[in-house]
Amino acid sequence: MFNSWIAVKSPNFLLTCSNVTLAIVLPPSGTNIVTQLYDALLKKQEKTSHIFEIRPINDRIFVPNKDGNMPELPEITSRAIEMNKELTGKTIQAFEVLQPKCLNVTPDELNQFLNHSVIDSVTHHGKWIMAHTTQGWLLINLGMGGEILLVNRKQMPAKYKLVIDFTDQTCLAINFWWFGYVHFCALDGLTNHPMIAKLGPNVLDLSEEVFTNLIKNQKGKVKAFLLDQSRVAGIGNAYVHDILFMAKLHPNRLIASLSATEISALFKGIQDGLRPSLTKGGAFYEMNLYGEKGGFQMEDIIIGYRENTPCPQCGAPIQKIKTGSTSSFICSTCQPES
């Protein structure tokens, strides 16, 4: 899965399939080409085990070195909790779709399937927000970033790609920075959804025993494992550096070389790396349902994106290193490769 930029001069987009990342350089008029490519990859994905991602290099996306950070488990979990609180019991009146490409059905079909349905609950799986209604699932993925805002129709935000109107005059305004999804799924169809069906379990839902049994049977490197959404879902580039630092593990460590103590430390690192942000409603570069920024600030990040600053534990300078097609922030003293 994608987790960081590669060093290419002035690319507009990055395309990733499995562990291969390609830089795409296009003029602004070339965006339609990327959209067409994205659609083709989604169709291909339905027939393969690969998960594709295309991401823009966009100044709106957080971090000093312009690493691309999608909403991750703390942000998506926070949105799902907020939506479950606010939307449960609401009746969908209509959908206004300004970006039909985000749908897996036509706008008319979406209205036909879900109009007059009542939202029973809202949960999430990985980076998908899942609203269970009386007539089917409404699935939302913010993709490369965006906002989901609960507003009144008379107080709409400046930008949105899709609006869900409710019978109580409130609405959900959804905006994607670039690509995102709003999918319909039949009540019994989640196991056949081409993207959700491939996801591993939510990483924070795992007990230490289950996590240990899961990881000890895996191959490859520890960072690649954490970022592979088909193995465990929810971790991305924003949090993985601190998780590995707290576990004292180099991102290139082979899973097969991990001791029981190190696996336990990794489990604890995942908890300590994600739960503080979840408690604060997610990262500061993402907006909640009410238009407020998340409370997890840049100063809450321990070593991620802090190249050349002293390690908070040993004082050695934090390094930015190449790990495959991605970059990682590490303390080489606290996280030896061997």
Tab-separated table of N, CA and C in Angstrom, residues 165-320:
chain	number	residue	atom	x	y	z
A	165	ASP	N	-29.639	14.698	1.710
A	165	ASP	CA	-30.685	15.464	2.394
A	165	ASP	C	-31.515	14.539	3.275
A	166	PHE	N	-31.804	15.009	4.483
A	166	PHE	CA	-32.658	14.270	5.404
A	166	PHE	C	-33.998	14.985	5.544
A	167	THR	N	-34.990	14.269	6.020
A	167	THR	CA	-36.335	14.834	6.102
A	167	THR	C	-36.470	15.901	7.179
A	168	ASP	N	-35.486	16.018	8.074
A	168	ASP	CA	-35.558	17.037	9.127
A	168	ASP	C	-34.873	18.342	8.725
A	169	GLN	N	-34.605	18.497	7.412
A	169	GLN	CA	-34.003	19.714	6.844
A	169	GLN	C	-32.495	19.818	7.066
A	170	THR	N	-31.897	18.848	7.742
A	170	THR	CA	-30.436	18.823	7.816
A	170	THR	C	-29.905	18.045	6.618
A	171	CYS	N	-28.614	18.139	6.391
A	171	CYS	CA	-28.016	17.380	5.297
A	171	CYS	C	-26.556	17.094	5.598
A	172	LEU	N	-26.031	16.119	4.905
A	172	LEU	CA	-24.625	15.755	4.996
A	172	LEU	C	-23.958	16.207	3.702
A	173	ALA	N	-23.023	17.147	3.823
A	173	ALA	CA	-22.291	17.651	2.660
A	173	ALA	C	-20.925	16.983	2.629
A	174	ILE	N	-20.628	16.299	1.545
A	174	ILE	CA	-19.388	15.538	1.420
A	174	ILE	C	-18.529	16.160	0.333
A	175	ASN	N	-17.285	16.446	0.678
A	175	ASN	CA	-16.345	16.999	-0.295
A	175	ASN	C	-15.093	16.141	-0.332
A	176	PHE	N	-14.622	15.844	-1.532
A	176	PHE	CA	-13.359	15.136	-1.717
A	176	PHE	C	-12.337	16.110	-2.265
A	177	TRP	N	-11.112	16.048	-1.739
A	177	TRP	CA	-10.068	16.915	-2.277
A	177	TRP	C	-9.741	16.503	-3.706
A	178	TRP	N	-9.715	15.184	-3.944
A	178	TRP	CA	-9.502	14.686	-5.298
A	178	TRP	C	-10.459	13.538	-5.563
A	179	PHE	N	-10.094	12.334	-5.113
A	179	PHE	CA	-10.948	11.183	-5.340
A	179	PHE	C	-11.531	10.694	-4.022
A	180	GLY	N	-12.709	10.136	-4.100
A	180	GLY	CA	-13.346	9.527	-2.949
A	180	GLY	C	-14.494	8.683	-3.453
A	181	TYR	N	-15.191	8.019	-2.531
A	181	TYR	CA	-16.252	7.108	-2.935
A	181	TYR	C	-17.487	7.285	-2.062
A	182	VAL	N	-18.639	7.160	-2.684
A	182	VAL	CA	-19.900	6.962	-1.980
A	182	VAL	C	-20.569	5.790	-2.686
A	183	HIS	N	-20.635	4.667	-2.017
A	183	HIS	CA	-21.127	3.445	-2.640
A	183	HIS	C	-22.406	2.957	-1.971
A	184	PHE	N	-23.251	2.346	-2.788
A	184	PHE	CA	-24.398	1.603	-2.272
A	184	PHE	C	-24.032	0.131	-2.241
A	185	CYS	N	-24.513	-0.549	-1.214
A	185	CYS	CA	-24.306	-1.995	-1.120
A	185	CYS	C	-25.556	-2.611	-0.508
A	186	ALA	N	-26.002	-3.713	-1.070
A	186	ALA	CA	-27.159	-4.408	-0.512
A	186	ALA	C	-26.862	-4.855	0.915
A	187	LEU	N	-27.901	-5.050	1.691
A	187	LEU	CA	-27.731	-5.404	3.100
A	187	LEU	C	-26.901	-6.673	3.284
A	188	ASP	N	-27.001	-7.587	2.332
A	188	ASP	CA	-26.249	-8.842	2.437
A	188	ASP	C	-25.051	-8.878	1.495
A	189	GLY	N	-24.610	-7.692	1.029
A	189	GLY	CA	-23.595	-7.678	-0.013
A	189	GLY	C	-22.200	-7.254	0.391
A	190	LEU	N	-21.949	-6.987	1.676
A	190	LEU	CA	-20.634	-6.473	2.070
A	190	LEU	C	-19.499	-7.438	1.737
A	191	THR	N	-19.757	-8.723	1.860
A	191	THR	CA	-18.689	-9.692	1.593
A	191	THR	C	-18.315	-9.730	0.120
A	192	ASN	N	-19.138	-9.136	-0.729
A	192	ASN	CA	-18.846	-9.100	-2.160
A	192	ASN	C	-18.401	-7.722	-2.634
A	193	HIS	N	-18.340	-6.747	-1.728
A	193	HIS	CA	-17.889	-5.422	-2.142
A	193	HIS	C	-16.419	-5.516	-2.534
A	194	PRO	N	-16.033	-5.040	-3.734
A	194	PRO	CA	-14.681	-5.294	-4.247
A	194	PRO	C	-13.555	-4.693	-3.435
A	195	MET	N	-13.837	-3.696	-2.603
A	195	MET	CA	-12.775	-3.069	-1.820
A	195	MET	C	-12.852	-3.467	-0.347
A	196	ILE	N	-14.038	-3.458	0.217
A	196	ILE	CA	-14.187	-3.792	1.636
A	196	ILE	C	-13.893	-5.268	1.900
A	197	ALA	N	-14.269	-6.130	0.964
A	197	ALA	CA	-14.062	-7.564	1.167
A	197	ALA	C	-12.589	-7.931	1.275
A	198	LYS	N	-11.708	-7.088	0.747
A	198	LYS	CA	-10.269	-7.382	0.773
A	198	LYS	C	-9.569	-6.843	2.023
A	199	LEU	N	-10.289	-6.100	2.856
A	199	LEU	CA	-9.655	-5.476	4.014
A	199	LEU	C	-9.394	-6.475	5.132
A	200	GLY	N	-8.280	-6.272	5.814
A	200	GLY	CA	-8.019	-7.017	7.027
A	200	GLY	C	-8.827	-6.443	8.179
A	201	PRO	N	-8.700	-6.998	9.366
A	201	PRO	CA	-9.457	-6.499	10.521
A	201	PRO	C	-8.979	-5.119	10.955
A	202	ASN	N	-9.882	-4.339	11.548
A	202	ASN	CA	-9.483	-3.061	12.131
A	202	ASN	C	-8.410	-3.318	13.185
A	203	VAL	N	-7.309	-2.604	13.067
A	203	VAL	CA	-6.149	-2.937	13.893
A	203	VAL	C	-6.411	-2.710	15.381
A	204	LEU	N	-7.235	-1.716	15.728
A	204	LEU	CA	-7.510	-1.460	17.143
A	204	LEU	C	-8.569	-2.392	17.719
A	205	ASP	N	-9.183	-3.203	16.872
A	205	ASP	CA	-10.160	-4.174	17.367
A	205	ASP	C	-9.499	-5.471	17.820
A	206	LEU	N	-8.207	-5.614	17.547
A	206	LEU	CA	-7.519	-6.865	17.831
A	206	LEU	C	-6.995	-6.908	19.265
A	207	SER	N	-7.174	-8.034	19.920
A	207	SER	CA	-6.502	-8.256	21.199
A	207	SER	C	-5.036	-8.569	20.917
A	208	GLU	N	-4.207	-8.505	21.945
A	208	GLU	CA	-2.787	-8.811	21.739
A	208	GLU	C	-2.598	-10.256	21.283
A	209	GLU	N	-3.392	-11.152	21.807
A	209	GLU	CA	-3.271	-12.560	21.416
A	209	GLU	C	-3.615	-12.755	19.943
A	210	VAL	N	-4.713	-12.132	19.499
A	210	VAL	CA	-5.117	-12.260	18.095
A	210	VAL	C	-4.092	-11.600	17.182
A	211	PHE	N	-3.608	-10.423	17.583
A	211	PHE	CA	-2.590	-9.734	16.788
A	211	PHE	C	-1.327	-10.585	16.667
A	212	THR	N	-0.910	-11.181	17.762
A	212	THR	CA	0.294	-12.020	17.756
A	212	THR	C	0.130	-13.202	16.812
A	213	ASN	N	-1.016	-13.862	16.876
A	213	ASN	CA	-1.260	-15.005	15.996
A	213	ASN	C	-1.328	-14.581	14.535
A	214	LEU	N	-1.808	-13.359	14.296
A	214	LEU	CA	-1.907	-12.855	12.925
A	214	LEU	C	-0.536	-12.538	12.347
A	215	ILE	N	0.272	-11.800	13.085
A	215	ILE	CA	1.537	-11.318	12.533
A	215	ILE	C	2.597	-12.415	12.455
A	216	LYS	N	2.565	-13.360	13.352
A	216	LYS	CA	3.645	-14.355	13.364
A	216	LYS	C	3.591	-15.278	12.153
A	217	ASN	N	2.472	-15.282	11.448
A	217	ASN	CA	2.348	-16.105	10.243
A	217	ASN	C	2.593	-15.310	8.964
A	218	GLN	N	2.988	-14.044	9.106
A	218	GLN	CA	3.194	-13.182	7.950
A	218	GLN	C	4.655	-13.194	7.513
A	219	LYS	N	4.864	-12.784	6.263
A	219	LYS	CA	6.210	-12.642	5.723
A	219	LYS	C	6.453	-11.176	5.384
A	220	GLY	N	7.703	-10.859	5.074
A	220	GLY	CA	8.027	-9.503	4.660
A	220	GLY	C	8.486	-8.633	5.807
A	221	LYS	N	8.472	-7.319	5.570
A	221	LYS	CA	8.999	-6.345	6.522
A	221	LYS	C	7.876	-5.743	7.358
A	222	VAL	N	8.235	-5.312	8.543
A	222	VAL	CA	7.218	-4.918	9.508
A	222	VAL	C	6.449	-3.678	9.065
A	223	LYS	N	7.118	-2.682	8.480
A	223	LYS	CA	6.393	-1.491	8.044
A	223	LYS	C	5.416	-1.822	6.924
A	224	ALA	N	5.858	-2.633	5.968
A	224	ALA	CA	4.975	-3.019	4.870
A	224	ALA	C	3.748	-3.754	5.392
A	225	PHE	N	3.940	-4.575	6.406
A	225	PHE	CA	2.810	-5.282	7.018
A	225	PHE	C	1.807	-4.298	7.606
A	226	LEU	N	2.289	-3.320	8.354
A	226	LEU	CA	1.390	-2.372	9.014
A	226	LEU	C	0.599	-1.542	8.017
A	227	LEU	N	1.198	-1.245	6.865
A	227	LEU	CA	0.540	-0.383	5.886
A	227	LEU	C	-0.323	-1.152	4.897
A	228	ASP	N	-0.234	-2.455	4.899
A	228	ASP	CA	-1.011	-3.278	3.972
A	228	ASP	C	-2.420	-3.448	4.532
A	229	GLN	N	-3.377	-2.748	3.922
A	229	GLN	CA	-4.745	-2.755	4.443
A	229	GLN	C	-5.417	-4.118	4.339
A	230	SER	N	-4.878	-5.000	3.518
A	230	SER	CA	-5.447	-6.341	3.430
A	230	SER	C	-5.003	-7.228	4.593
A	231	ARG	N	-4.022	-6.769	5.361
A	231	ARG	CA	-3.557	-7.529	6.531
A	231	ARG	C	-4.152	-6.970	7.814
A	232	VAL	N	-3.904	-5.696	8.073
A	232	VAL	CA	-4.589	-4.992	9.158
A	232	VAL	C	-5.022	-3.641	8.608
A	233	ALA	N	-6.204	-3.203	8.951
A	233	ALA	CA	-6.775	-2.002	8.348
A	233	ALA	C	-6.714	-0.818	9.300
A	234	GLY	N	-6.320	0.333	8.757
A	234	GLY	CA	-6.427	1.576	9.506
A	234	GLY	C	-5.160	2.369	9.667
A	235	ILE	N	-3.977	1.744	9.555
A	235	ILE	CA	-2.720	2.466	9.740
A	235	ILE	C	-2.229	2.991	8.399
A	236	GLY	N	-1.755	4.228	8.390
A	236	GLY	CA	-1.183	4.825	7.190
A	236	GLY	C	0.079	5.583	7.517
A	237	ASN	N	0.460	6.448	6.615
A	237	ASN	CA	1.751	7.123	6.704
A	237	ASN	C	1.851	8.102	7.867
A	238	ALA	N	0.747	8.659	8.301
A	238	ALA	CA	0.812	9.685	9.342
A	238	ALA	C	1.267	9.126	10.686
A	239	TYR	N	0.897	7.892	10.988
A	239	TYR	CA	1.132	7.351	12.325
A	239	TYR	C	2.182	6.245	12.388
A	240	VAL	N	2.543	5.663	11.258
A	240	VAL	CA	3.390	4.469	11.283
A	240	VAL	C	4.787	4.744	11.831
A	241	HIS	N	5.329	5.950	11.606
A	241	HIS	CA	6.692	6.248	12.066
A	241	HIS	C	6.777	6.203	13.596
A	242	ASP	N	5.813	6.831	14.253
A	242	ASP	CA	5.823	6.839	15.715
A	242	ASP	C	5.530	5.459	16.290
A	243	ILE	N	4.657	4.705	15.620
A	243	ILE	CA	4.351	3.349	16.079
A	243	ILE	C	5.621	2.504	16.122
A	244	LEU	N	6.391	2.553	15.045
A	244	LEU	CA	7.617	1.760	14.987
A	244	LEU	C	8.668	2.276	15.962
A	245	PHE	N	8.717	3.597	16.145
A	245	PHE	CA	9.672	4.156	17.100
A	245	PHE	C	9.354	3.686	18.515
A	246	MET	N	8.096	3.733	18.897
A	246	MET	CA	7.723	3.308	20.246
A	246	MET	C	7.971	1.819	20.461
A	247	ALA	N	7.895	1.052	19.370
A	247	ALA	CA	8.176	-0.382	19.466
A	247	ALA	C	9.661	-0.692	19.345
A	248	LYS	N	10.488	0.342	19.079
A	248	LYS	CA	11.939	0.174	18.908
A	248	LYS	C	12.272	-0.757	17.740
A	249	LEU	N	11.473	-0.648	16.673
A	249	LEU	CA	11.662	-1.509	15.512
A	249	LEU	C	12.015	-0.689	14.281
A	250	HIS	N	13.022	-1.121	13.562
A	250	HIS	CA	13.367	-0.516	12.276
A	250	HIS	C	12.303	-0.925	11.260
A	251	PRO	N	11.885	-0.026	10.373
A	251	PRO	CA	10.826	-0.372	9.414
A	251	PRO	C	11.173	-1.539	8.504
A	252	ASN	N	12.472	-1.799	8.297
A	252	ASN	CA	12.878	-2.894	7.417
A	252	ASN	C	13.084	-4.222	8.140
A	253	ARG	N	12.794	-4.265	9.438
A	253	ARG	CA	12.929	-5.542	10.150
A	253	ARG	C	11.996	-6.585	9.541
A	254	LEU	N	12.522	-7.771	9.319
A	254	LEU	CA	11.704	-8.865	8.818
A	254	LEU	C	10.805	-9.383	9.932
A	255	ILE	N	9.550	-9.619	9.598
A	255	ILE	CA	8.605	-10.109	10.601
A	255	ILE	C	9.091	-11.426	11.201
A	256	ALA	N	9.687	-12.263	10.366
A	256	ALA	CA	10.152	-13.567	10.846
A	256	ALA	C	11.231	-13.449	11.913
A	257	SER	N	11.893	-12.289	11.984
A	257	SER	CA	12.968	-12.110	12.969
A	257	SER	C	12.479	-11.549	14.297
A	258	LEU	N	11.198	-11.204	14.398
A	258	LEU	CA	10.688	-10.574	15.611
A	258	LEU	C	10.516	-11.596	16.731
A	259	SER	N	10.970	-11.227	17.903
A	259	SER	CA	10.764	-12.070	19.083
A	259	SER	C	9.371	-11.829	19.650
A	260	ALA	N	8.958	-12.672	20.562
A	260	ALA	CA	7.658	-12.496	21.217
A	260	ALA	C	7.604	-11.161	21.948
A	261	THR	N	8.715	-10.768	22.554
A	261	THR	CA	8.773	-9.481	23.256
A	261	THR	C	8.618	-8.322	22.285
A	262	GLU	N	9.228	-8.427	21.110
A	262	GLU	CA	9.128	-7.358	20.113
A	262	GLU	C	7.729	-7.275	19.514
A	263	ILE	N	7.086	-8.405	19.312
A	263	ILE	CA	5.703	-8.388	18.823
A	263	ILE	C	4.792	-7.733	19.856
A	264	SER	N	5.018	-8.033	21.115
A	264	SER	CA	4.245	-7.396	22.179
A	264	SER	C	4.485	-5.891	22.202
A	265	ALA	N	5.737	-5.481	21.990
A	265	ALA	CA	6.058	-4.052	21.953
A	265	ALA	C	5.405	-3.376	20.758
A	266	LEU	N	5.322	-4.080	19.631
A	266	LEU	CA	4.663	-3.522	18.450
A	266	LEU	C	3.169	-3.349	18.697
A	267	PHE	N	2.555	-4.332	19.328
A	267	PHE	CA	1.132	-4.208	19.665
A	267	PHE	C	0.901	-2.987	20.547
A	268	LYS	N	1.741	-2.813	21.552
A	268	LYS	CA	1.616	-1.653	22.439
A	268	LYS	C	1.880	-0.356	21.671
A	269	GLY	N	2.847	-0.375	20.743
A	269	GLY	CA	3.132	0.810	19.945
A	269	GLY	C	1.949	1.230	19.089
A	270	ILE	N	1.224	0.251	18.561
A	270	ILE	CA	0.024	0.559	17.775
A	270	ILE	C	-1.021	1.238	18.651
A	271	GLN	N	-1.234	0.701	19.845
A	271	GLN	CA	-2.201	1.305	20.767
A	271	GLN	C	-1.786	2.729	21.126
A	272	ASP	N	-0.511	2.881	21.512
A	272	ASP	CA	-0.021	4.191	21.955
A	272	ASP	C	0.124	5.174	20.798
A	273	GLY	N	0.261	4.650	19.584
A	273	GLY	CA	0.409	5.524	18.431
A	273	GLY	C	-0.903	6.015	17.857
A	274	LEU	N	-1.987	5.266	18.079
A	274	LEU	CA	-3.277	5.617	17.484
A	274	LEU	C	-4.288	6.173	18.488
A	275	ARG	N	-4.332	5.616	19.689
A	275	ARG	CA	-5.397	5.994	20.622
A	275	ARG	C	-5.337	7.449	21.090
A	276	PRO	N	-4.150	8.042	21.307
A	276	PRO	CA	-4.144	9.461	21.689
A	276	PRO	C	-4.792	10.360	20.640
A	277	SER	N	-4.561	10.073	19.370
A	277	SER	CA	-5.197	10.860	18.313
A	277	SER	C	-6.698	10.607	18.279
A	278	LEU	N	-7.086	9.352	18.455
A	278	LEU	CA	-8.509	9.024	18.491
A	278	LEU	C	-9.203	9.767	19.620
A	279	THR	N	-8.566	9.828	20.779
A	279	THR	CA	-9.127	10.542	21.928
A	279	THR	C	-9.336	12.019	21.623
A	280	LYS	N	-8.454	12.587	20.779
A	280	LYS	CA	-8.529	14.010	20.442
A	280	LYS	C	-9.326	14.277	19.168
A	281	GLY	N	-10.008	13.258	18.651
A	281	GLY	CA	-10.834	13.464	17.469
A	281	GLY	C	-10.080	13.444	16.160
A	282	GLY	N	-8.844	12.926	16.178
A	282	GLY	CA	-8.071	12.837	14.948
A	282	GLY	C	-7.099	13.978	14.772
A	283	ALA	N	-6.405	13.958	13.643
A	283	ALA	CA	-5.331	14.915	13.380
A	283	ALA	C	-5.857	16.295	13.023
A	284	PHE	N	-5.005	17.286	13.242
A	284	PHE	CA	-5.380	18.690	13.055
A	284	PHE	C	-5.681	19.051	11.611
A	285	TYR	N	-5.235	18.262	10.651
A	285	TYR	CA	-5.462	18.593	9.245
A	285	TYR	C	-6.772	18.017	8.717
A	286	GLU	N	-7.543	17.325	9.569
A	286	GLU	CA	-8.850	16.803	9.186
A	286	GLU	C	-9.941	17.493	9.995
A	287	MET	N	-11.097	17.670	9.370
A	287	MET	CA	-12.209	18.374	9.990
A	287	MET	C	-13.270	17.377	10.448
A	288	ASN	N	-13.880	17.640	11.603
A	288	ASN	CA	-14.918	16.735	12.076
A	288	ASN	C	-16.271	17.085	11.467
A	289	LEU	N	-17.294	16.392	11.925
A	289	LEU	CA	-18.639	16.538	11.362
A	289	LEU	C	-19.197	17.940	11.556
A	290	TYR	N	-18.645	18.676	12.520
A	290	TYR	CA	-19.164	19.994	12.876
A	290	TYR	C	-18.280	21.130	12.356
A	291	GLY	N	-17.315	20.787	11.504
A	291	GLY	CA	-16.450	21.803	10.920
A	291	GLY	C	-15.289	22.217	11.791
A	292	GLU	N	-14.962	21.412	12.813
A	292	GLU	CA	-13.859	21.727	13.724
A	292	GLU	C	-12.665	20.827	13.420
A	293	LYS	N	-11.469	21.392	13.527
A	293	LYS	CA	-10.254	20.626	13.277
A	293	LYS	C	-9.992	19.634	14.412
A	294	GLY	N	-9.341	18.521	14.068
A	294	GLY	CA	-8.964	17.546	15.074
A	294	GLY	C	-7.962	18.110	16.057
A	295	GLY	N	-7.874	17.499	17.235
A	295	GLY	CA	-7.032	18.033	18.299
A	295	GLY	C	-5.633	17.453	18.374
A	296	PHE	N	-5.321	16.459	17.524
A	296	PHE	CA	-3.983	15.859	17.537
A	296	PHE	C	-3.057	16.737	16.712
A	297	GLN	N	-2.150	17.431	17.383
A	297	GLN	CA	-1.346	18.473	16.753
A	297	GLN	C	0.023	17.960	16.309
A	298	MET	N	0.710	18.780	15.539
A	298	MET	CA	2.051	18.432	15.079
A	298	MET	C	2.981	18.150	16.262
A	299	GLU	N	2.817	18.899	17.344
A	299	GLU	CA	3.687	18.688	18.511
A	299	GLU	C	3.403	17.362	19.216
A	300	ASP	N	2.267	16.724	18.903
A	300	ASP	CA	1.976	15.418	19.477
A	300	ASP	C	2.721	14.292	18.762
A	301	ILE	N	3.231	14.577	17.581
A	301	ILE	CA	3.984	13.577	16.825
A	301	ILE	C	5.381	13.466	17.425
A	302	ILE	N	5.840	12.257	17.671
A	302	ILE	CA	7.105	12.056	18.386
A	302	ILE	C	8.304	12.220	17.463
A	303	ILE	N	8.375	11.410	16.401
A	303	ILE	CA	9.523	11.536	15.486
A	303	ILE	C	9.118	11.683	14.026
A	304	GLY	N	7.883	11.358	13.681
A	304	GLY	CA	7.457	11.459	12.293
A	304	GLY	C	7.623	12.875	11.762
A	305	TYR	N	8.257	13.005	10.593
A	305	TYR	CA	8.435	14.305	9.921
A	305	TYR	C	9.332	15.257	10.709
A	306	ARG	N	10.160	14.722	11.613
A	306	ARG	CA	11.033	15.565	12.440
A	306	ARG	C	12.507	15.316	12.101
A	307	GLU	N	12.796	15.267	10.836
A	307	GLU	CA	14.159	15.016	10.370
A	307	GLU	C	15.142	16.025	10.968
A	308	ASN	N	16.279	15.501	11.445
A	308	ASN	CA	17.395	16.287	12.001
A	308	ASN	C	17.115	16.876	13.383
A	309	THR	N	15.958	16.598	13.953
A	309	THR	CA	15.713	17.015	15.335
A	309	THR	C	16.184	15.902	16.265
A	310	PRO	N	16.524	16.211	17.524
A	310	PRO	CA	17.052	15.171	18.413
A	310	PRO	C	15.990	14.159	18.825
A	311	CYS	N	16.391	12.913	18.883
A	311	CYS	CA	15.509	11.859	19.377
A	311	CYS	C	15.118	12.183	20.813
A	312	PRO	N	13.836	12.090	21.164
A	312	PRO	CA	13.418	12.431	22.528
A	312	PRO	C	13.943	11.464	23.584
A	313	GLN	N	14.481	10.328	23.168
A	313	GLN	CA	14.983	9.355	24.142
A	313	GLN	C	16.503	9.341	24.253
A	314	CYS	N	17.207	9.421	23.113
A	314	CYS	CA	18.668	9.296	23.177
A	314	CYS	C	19.406	10.530	22.677
A	315	GLY	N	18.702	11.446	22.021
A	315	GLY	CA	19.331	12.672	21.547
A	315	GLY	C	19.950	12.587	20.172
A	316	ALA	N	20.036	11.402	19.586
A	316	ALA	CA	20.577	11.265	18.231
A	316	ALA	C	19.625	11.927	17.233
A	317	PRO	N	20.138	12.434	16.111
A	317	PRO	CA	19.260	13.104	15.148
A	317	PRO	C	18.307	12.123	14.462
A	318	ILE	N	17.064	12.544	14.319
A	318	ILE	CA	16.088	11.751	13.573
A	318	ILE	C	16.480	11.777	12.102
A	319	GLN	N	16.441	10.621	11.469
A	319	GLN	CA	16.830	10.504	10.071
A	319	GLN	C	15.622	10.177	9.203
A	320	LYS	N	15.665	10.671	7.981
A	320	LYS	CA	14.694	10.276	6.966
A	320	LYS	C	15.407	9.329	6.016
